[in-house]
GROMACS .gro file of C-alpha atoms in nm:
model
   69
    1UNK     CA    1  -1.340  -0.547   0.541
    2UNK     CA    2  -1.093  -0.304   0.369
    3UNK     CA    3  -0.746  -0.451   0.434
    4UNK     CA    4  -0.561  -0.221   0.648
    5UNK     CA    5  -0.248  -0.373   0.657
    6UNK     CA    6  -0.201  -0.317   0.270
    7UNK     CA    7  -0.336   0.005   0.343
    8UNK     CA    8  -0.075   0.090   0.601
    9UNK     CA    9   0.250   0.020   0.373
   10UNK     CA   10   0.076   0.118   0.045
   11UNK     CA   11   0.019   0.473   0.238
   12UNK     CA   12   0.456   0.541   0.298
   13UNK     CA   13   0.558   0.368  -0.054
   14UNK     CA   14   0.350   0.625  -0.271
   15UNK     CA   15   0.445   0.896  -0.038
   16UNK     CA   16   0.793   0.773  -0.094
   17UNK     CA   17   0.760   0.763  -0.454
   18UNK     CA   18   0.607   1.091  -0.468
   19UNK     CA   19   0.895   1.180  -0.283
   20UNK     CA   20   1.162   0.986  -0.360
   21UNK     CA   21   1.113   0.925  -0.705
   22UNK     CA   22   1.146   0.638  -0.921
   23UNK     CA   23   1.394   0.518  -0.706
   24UNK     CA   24   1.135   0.365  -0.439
   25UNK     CA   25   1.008   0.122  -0.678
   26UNK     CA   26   1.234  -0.103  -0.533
   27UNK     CA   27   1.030  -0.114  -0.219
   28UNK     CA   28   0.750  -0.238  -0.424
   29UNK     CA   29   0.783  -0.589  -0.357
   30UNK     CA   30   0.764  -0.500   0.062
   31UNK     CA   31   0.391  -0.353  -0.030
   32UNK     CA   32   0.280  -0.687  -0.333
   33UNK     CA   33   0.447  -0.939  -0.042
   34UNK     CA   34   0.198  -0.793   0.236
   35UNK     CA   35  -0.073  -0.813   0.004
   36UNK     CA   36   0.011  -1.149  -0.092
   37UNK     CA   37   0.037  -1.248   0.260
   38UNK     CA   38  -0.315  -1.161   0.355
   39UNK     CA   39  -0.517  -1.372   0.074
   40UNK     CA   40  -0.268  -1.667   0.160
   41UNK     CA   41  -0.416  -1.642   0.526
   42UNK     CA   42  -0.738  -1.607   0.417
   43UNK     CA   43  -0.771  -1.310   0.599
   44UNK     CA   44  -0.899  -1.127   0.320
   45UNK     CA   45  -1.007  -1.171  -0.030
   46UNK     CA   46  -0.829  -1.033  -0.317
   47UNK     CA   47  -1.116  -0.738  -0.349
   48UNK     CA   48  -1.059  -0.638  -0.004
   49UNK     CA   49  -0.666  -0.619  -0.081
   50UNK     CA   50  -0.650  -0.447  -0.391
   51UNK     CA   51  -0.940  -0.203  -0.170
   52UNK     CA   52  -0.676  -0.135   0.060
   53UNK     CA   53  -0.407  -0.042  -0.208
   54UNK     CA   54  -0.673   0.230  -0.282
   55UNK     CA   55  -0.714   0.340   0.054
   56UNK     CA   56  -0.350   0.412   0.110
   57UNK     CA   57  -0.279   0.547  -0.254
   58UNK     CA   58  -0.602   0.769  -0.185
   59UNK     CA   59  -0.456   0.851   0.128
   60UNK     CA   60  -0.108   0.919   0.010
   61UNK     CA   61  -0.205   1.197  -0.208
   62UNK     CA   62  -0.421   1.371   0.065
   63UNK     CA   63  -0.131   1.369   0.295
   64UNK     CA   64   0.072   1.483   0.023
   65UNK     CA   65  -0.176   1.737  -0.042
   66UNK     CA   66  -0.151   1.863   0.307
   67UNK     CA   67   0.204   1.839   0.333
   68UNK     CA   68   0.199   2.112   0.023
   69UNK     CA   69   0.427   1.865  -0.185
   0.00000   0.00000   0.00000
């Protein structure tokens, strides 16, 4: 399935970059490292990572959205 895990700290960097600004990139690595670390334990596939990127981008912006930002 959909990896959840990068889902969960893909979801607080974009709001943080939305946010933030520019400035967050720097937390990038945090988000590329838990990625990383899920196709090295062959818990998921690359598919199912870059999936849950989406997922927490997709959910970023309808917090965002919400949030009136």
């Amino acid at each position: 399935g959909i990896s959840l895990h990068t889902a969960g700290v893909t979801l607080p960097w974009c709001l943080g970059v939305m946010t933030v600004g520019t400035a967050y990139i720097y937390v990038l690595p945090v988000v590329v490292a838990v990625g990383w670390a899920r196709i090295k334990l062959r818990e998921h596939s690359t598919a199912q990572v870059a999936a849950g990127g989406l997922l927490g981008m997709v959910a970023a912006l309808v917090v965002s959205a919400f949030m009136g930002s």
